[in-house]
Amino acid sequence: MAKGRTVEIKTAGFAYRALIEAGALQSLGRSMRLLFPSTEALLVSDDNVFGLYGDMCLRVLAREGWQVKTALVRSGEQSKSLDVAGYLYDMAAETGLDRNSPIIALGGGVVGDLAGFVAATYLRGVPLVMVPTTLLSQVDSSVGGKVAVNHSSGKNLIGSFYPPRLVLIDPQTLSTLPRRQLIAGLAEVIKYGIIEDGSFFSRLENELEALLQSDPATLAAAIESSVCSKARVVEKDEFEKDHRRLLNFGHTIGHALEAATGYSYYLHGEAVLAGMIAAVRIALALEMVTADDAERMTSLMERLGVKPAPPALTAEQVIDKLSHDKKRRGQDQIFVLPTGIGKAVSLPVNDKRLIKRVVAEYLSGK
Ligand code: GLY
């Protein structure tokens, strides 16, 4: 088994660890035993992920004396709803969870956000253990404490900041990850290099092929660097008053693309990748970044393969969704724009023609 790496994340109330280790799932029961004085737990997963790792997790939990009930939800964004949360509250009550009994989220971002929301609210909070199984959730949503469900008028509108007590990242789970999801996760990995960690960016320029080949050691190291980067950002600004907004790089146009296509065409990371390239173009046009740096960023991102927009999508449809975005200040859109490799700022952009131009460039495949 490869040597594990631990990243500590400090929150307002306590510190928690993200353990990144090939085979980490095997230590789930023991790691929880060391943290929680309880024997009951609720395992939340989706039907796909549970089919792959469910039995093994239940076995290692039982070995340490955990009595676990399992709640399965359908895989996909539609499960992030108050209805499904209601089902999980029923299961939590049936399991007899008390305030020391953890909810375990085994799966990708949907399961993590949903189970996290239920953990944050059931009994006004029970411990949350994140066991993310997609690259995107391993490098982003499992760390930092954002939990939410969707509302009919938008994604993640009902939620909270509720840090997990433990994050267990097993890079071996990525061996079953579809390539499209790997690329979507790598988009968020590159994000950290651009906004926060210039030396990681340079490493990614050399290691992207190995990452695209799912080389286990390279992936584990990239996950560690990403989690460290995210930890640095959320430790400075856990509740997203200012600095944490940098994590929204690529998300202004990315979210608008997802919304304009009914959340059914793009994976989140695919839309964010297109949004990051558009944001670099805005930064270049506003002379906030040098042409050389913009070229390095764009060419690294393009090596992932940018998903083309659906042919019928128009710039007007995307701009319309932008104007409904949470990240708006008055009439201006808030963008995160890079100012160099490993540096970025968040600021309002009022040049609507420029925004429309970069959206149109992406839609036309430029
Ligand atoms: N995914 C962005 C954040 O955690 O703030």
PDB file of N, CA, C and O and ligand atoms in Angstrom, residues 140 146 230 240 244 247-248, ligand 1:
ATOM      1  N   ASP A 140     -12.374  18.774  -4.352  1.00  0.00           N
ATOM      2  CA  ASP A 140     -13.139  20.000  -4.117  1.00  0.00           C
ATOM      3  C   ASP A 140     -14.234  19.817  -3.071  1.00  0.00           C
ATOM      4  O   ASP A 140     -14.073  20.193  -1.909  1.00  0.00           O
ATOM      5  N   LYS A 146     -18.971  22.967   2.378  1.00  0.00           N
ATOM      6  CA  LYS A 146     -20.207  23.427   1.735  1.00  0.00           C
ATOM      7  C   LYS A 146     -21.138  22.244   1.547  1.00  0.00           C
ATOM      8  O   LYS A 146     -20.745  21.235   0.947  1.00  0.00           O
ATOM      9  N   LYS A 230      -6.881  23.893  -1.440  1.00  0.00           N
ATOM     10  CA  LYS A 230      -8.231  24.229  -0.967  1.00  0.00           C
ATOM     11  C   LYS A 230      -8.195  24.534   0.532  1.00  0.00           C
ATOM     12  O   LYS A 230      -8.855  25.457   1.006  1.00  0.00           O
ATOM     13  N   GLU A 240     -16.719  32.202   2.990  1.00  0.00           N
ATOM     14  CA  GLU A 240     -16.759  32.873   1.682  1.00  0.00           C
ATOM     15  C   GLU A 240     -17.169  34.338   1.777  1.00  0.00           C
ATOM     16  O   GLU A 240     -18.109  34.783   1.114  1.00  0.00           O
ATOM     17  N   ARG A 244     -12.300  33.132  -0.366  1.00  0.00           N
ATOM     18  CA  ARG A 244     -12.786  31.834  -0.854  1.00  0.00           C
ATOM     19  C   ARG A 244     -13.450  31.953  -2.230  1.00  0.00           C
ATOM     20  O   ARG A 244     -13.557  30.968  -2.959  1.00  0.00           O
ATOM     21  N   LEU A 247     -12.179  30.346  -5.430  1.00  0.00           N
ATOM     22  CA  LEU A 247     -12.480  28.964  -5.850  1.00  0.00           C
ATOM     23  C   LEU A 247     -13.556  28.938  -6.926  1.00  0.00           C
ATOM     24  O   LEU A 247     -13.809  27.904  -7.534  1.00  0.00           O
ATOM     25  N   ASN A 248     -14.196  30.088  -7.140  1.00  0.00           N
ATOM     26  CA  ASN A 248     -15.231  30.151  -8.179  1.00  0.00           C
ATOM     27  C   ASN A 248     -14.647  30.494  -9.551  1.00  0.00           C
ATOM     28  O   ASN A 248     -15.401  30.818 -10.474  1.00  0.00           O
TER      29      ASN A 248
HETATM   30  N1  GLY B   1     -16.381  24.615  -4.518  1.00  0.00           N
HETATM   31  C1  GLY B   1     -16.129  25.928  -4.096  1.00  0.00           C
HETATM   32  C2  GLY B   1     -15.977  26.070  -2.617  1.00  0.00           C
HETATM   33  O1  GLY B   1     -15.877  25.079  -1.902  1.00  0.00           O
HETATM   34  O2  GLY B   1     -15.965  27.169  -2.141  1.00  0.00           O
END
